[in-house]
Amino acid sequence: MPKIKLLLATGNPHKAEEMRAILADAPVDLELVSLTEAAQGREILEPPETGKNYLENALIKAKHYGNTLALPCLADDSGLEIEALQGAPGLYSHRFLADCHSQAEKNARVLEILKDKPSEERRARFRCTAVIYGLSLLALKRPGVELDYLSAVATCEGSIAFKACGKAGFGYDPIFLTDDRGCCMAELDAAEKNSISHRGKAVRAVVQQLADLLKN
């Protein structure tokens, strides 16, 4: 099976490192390159994420960066869905409570909003959609199929904790209590988080689809 050069839709070295760790045992021989590495000093502007769902936002990023750098691109979009808030912040997780000056302040505000909710009313999940766009660049676009991408969706089920815990992770990890481990996501080491996280599961699933295409 040939080595596949796959662009990661991020210039963030920490996220690129996380993606490489998630795909360390991928069923495909991958060369993963971040935006910074692929751009080689060129300025690549971020596209506006105007999609109406996670898939549309992931595709916006994958198409923009993949077409700009002429490489097949792996992108994802994710969010935290809190049932007591009717699924918010969801698609707008990054922009939620925009008046907060830090993620820690944002997490504290979420805990304050839910302070009177008992455990059974604090259900939540992380959801992620991952895509690989640019199958035609790999000569893998299927005859009669218009789509030039693969996609996979995964969730990590849990609830909102009563207080922030842990120093690892990022975003809402300190207030998300995982069903799988019974602790906050930010209390897990990187390897354990990647094994159960929404992003880890979605990214591995979409790369498995790529492996299946390559076999055929």
C-alpha atoms as one frame of an Amber mdcrd trajectory, in Angstrom:
protein
   0.000   0.000   0.000   1.564   3.348  -1.032   2.343   6.099   1.442  -0.332
   8.807   1.453   0.608  12.442   2.055  -2.288  13.935   3.978  -2.646  17.579
   4.940  -3.933  18.324   8.436  -6.296  21.305   8.499  -4.484  22.927  11.398
  -1.444  25.078  11.955  -1.645  24.455  15.694   1.354  22.267  16.599  -0.461
  20.786  19.617  -3.447  19.664  17.539  -1.119  18.337  14.822   0.711  16.345
  17.494  -2.615  15.004  18.784  -3.662  13.929  15.276  -0.341  12.169  14.740
  -0.782  10.344  18.043  -4.351   9.326  17.132  -3.118   7.917  13.814   0.120
   6.366  15.045  -1.242   2.873  14.322  -3.327   3.794  11.275  -4.092   1.045
   8.739  -2.632   3.321   6.050   0.984   4.459   5.663   0.455   8.166   6.210
   2.700  11.195   5.986   0.818  13.810   7.980   1.763  17.423   7.322   0.416
  20.448   9.168  -0.578  23.674   7.448   2.582  25.344   8.694   4.767  22.608
   7.243   2.939  22.490   3.910   2.702  26.269   3.477   6.474  26.711   3.863
   6.190  30.328   4.903   3.162  31.270   2.796   0.310  32.922   4.653  -2.809
  30.769   4.415  -5.912  32.585   5.630  -8.542  30.727   7.638 -11.895  30.260
   5.879 -15.068  31.525   7.575 -16.868  28.565   9.145 -20.370  29.327   7.916
 -21.678  25.757   7.760 -25.025  24.774   9.257 -23.636  21.567  10.750 -20.335
  19.904  11.669 -19.974  18.209   8.277 -20.338  21.461   6.359 -17.773  23.209
   8.554 -15.296  20.339   8.269 -15.678  20.367   4.484 -15.221  24.135   4.317
 -11.842  23.751   6.013 -10.783  20.640   4.098 -11.687  22.091   0.698 -10.113
  25.479   1.389  -6.794  24.161   2.639  -6.685  21.141   0.359  -7.367  23.166
  -2.791  -4.956  25.921  -1.749  -2.080  23.501  -1.205  -3.113  20.846  -3.757
  -3.148  18.039  -1.203  -5.825  15.697   0.111  -6.862  17.130   3.454  -8.053
  15.729   6.780 -10.265  18.139   8.722 -12.734  17.893  11.563 -15.326  19.981
  13.332 -16.667  19.284  16.779 -18.679  20.671  19.647 -20.044  20.103  23.121
 -23.777  19.386  23.292 -25.451  19.934  26.677 -28.967  18.497  26.902 -30.147
  20.992  29.538 -29.200  23.786  27.104 -31.096  22.139  24.222 -27.851  20.966
  22.644 -25.936  24.223  23.035 -23.221  25.280  22.565 -22.907  22.597  19.862
 -21.783  23.964  16.522 -20.944  27.272  18.183 -18.815  25.837  20.995 -15.803
  27.990  20.133 -17.888  31.175  19.958 -20.154  30.375  22.918 -20.164  32.992
  25.718 -17.990  35.255  23.579 -17.783  37.886  26.319 -15.604  35.563  28.404
 -11.899  36.400  28.322 -10.580  32.835  28.686 -11.685  29.237  28.353 -11.433
  28.853  32.135 -13.889  31.729  32.560 -16.173  30.173  29.951 -16.090  26.828
  31.761 -16.906  28.566  35.036 -19.897  30.268  33.402 -21.232  26.933  32.138
 -20.950  25.497  35.647 -22.776  28.549  37.006 -25.583  28.170  34.448 -26.045
  24.527  35.465 -25.426  24.942  39.207 -28.988  23.971  40.188 -29.195  20.989
  37.850 -28.911  17.525  39.476 -26.714  14.812  37.984 -29.494  13.308  35.858
 -30.089  16.661  34.154 -26.438  17.324  33.290 -26.113  14.872  30.367 -23.800
  16.009  27.576 -21.661  14.728  24.765 -18.811  15.779  22.546 -19.587  15.203
  18.859 -17.102  15.242  15.985 -17.310  14.901  12.217 -14.048  14.130  10.426
 -13.564  14.290   6.660 -10.893  13.442   4.134 -11.335  15.619   1.066  -9.520
  15.185  -2.246 -10.014  11.547  -3.203  -9.510  12.527  -6.841  -5.945  13.615
  -6.000  -5.329  10.059  -4.819  -7.039   8.543  -7.881  -9.610   7.088  -5.487
 -12.739   8.898  -6.581 -15.282   6.208  -7.271 -16.957   5.948 -10.712 -20.503
   7.269 -10.629 -20.005   8.853  -7.192 -19.941  12.638  -7.160 -18.552  13.029
  -3.647 -14.827  13.720  -3.458 -14.628  13.048   0.263 -15.109  10.526   3.042
 -16.705  11.349   6.386 -17.241   9.796   9.797 -19.122  10.893  12.913 -18.428
   9.926  16.524 -19.451  10.992  20.010 -18.047  10.778  23.505 -20.881  10.475
  26.012 -20.834  11.965  29.478 -22.129  14.794  31.621 -21.151  18.189  32.939
 -19.242  17.930  36.216 -20.050  20.027  39.277 -16.557  21.513  39.293 -13.597
  21.741  36.942 -10.989  18.995  37.371  -7.664  18.135  35.787  -4.872  20.014
  34.066  -4.602  18.170  30.740  -6.561  18.660  27.531  -8.102  21.919  26.442
 -11.447  23.588  25.818 -14.289  22.098  27.831 -12.264  19.037  28.913 -12.011
  20.155  32.591 -15.811  20.180  33.037 -16.722  17.141  30.925 -17.175  13.968
  32.965 -16.756  10.927  30.719 -18.996   7.882  31.002 -16.129   5.626  29.917
 -13.688   6.621  32.657 -15.838   8.305  35.302 -13.517  11.294  35.508 -13.122
  14.607  33.719 -11.543  14.508  30.280  -8.788  16.825  31.513  -7.731  14.186
  34.066  -6.783  11.702  31.345  -3.353  11.433  29.769  -3.123  12.011  26.035
  -3.119   8.348  25.037  -6.175   7.500  27.132  -8.057  10.583  25.963  -7.327
   9.793  22.316  -8.619   6.236  22.780 -12.100   7.379  23.860 -12.474  10.912
  22.506 -14.952  11.935  19.842 -12.130  13.245  17.664 -10.017  10.134  18.088
 -12.886   7.828  17.124 -14.035   9.929  14.154 -10.536  10.407  12.733  -9.679
   6.709  13.037 -13.000   5.791  11.395 -12.526   8.048   8.375  -8.951   6.819
   7.882 -10.227   3.229   8.049 -12.595   4.127   5.186  -9.586   5.407   3.244
  -7.743   2.154   3.915 -10.719   0.157   2.663 -10.795   2.203  -0.568  -7.084
   1.659  -1.104  -7.516  -2.104  -0.732 -10.163  -2.109  -3.440
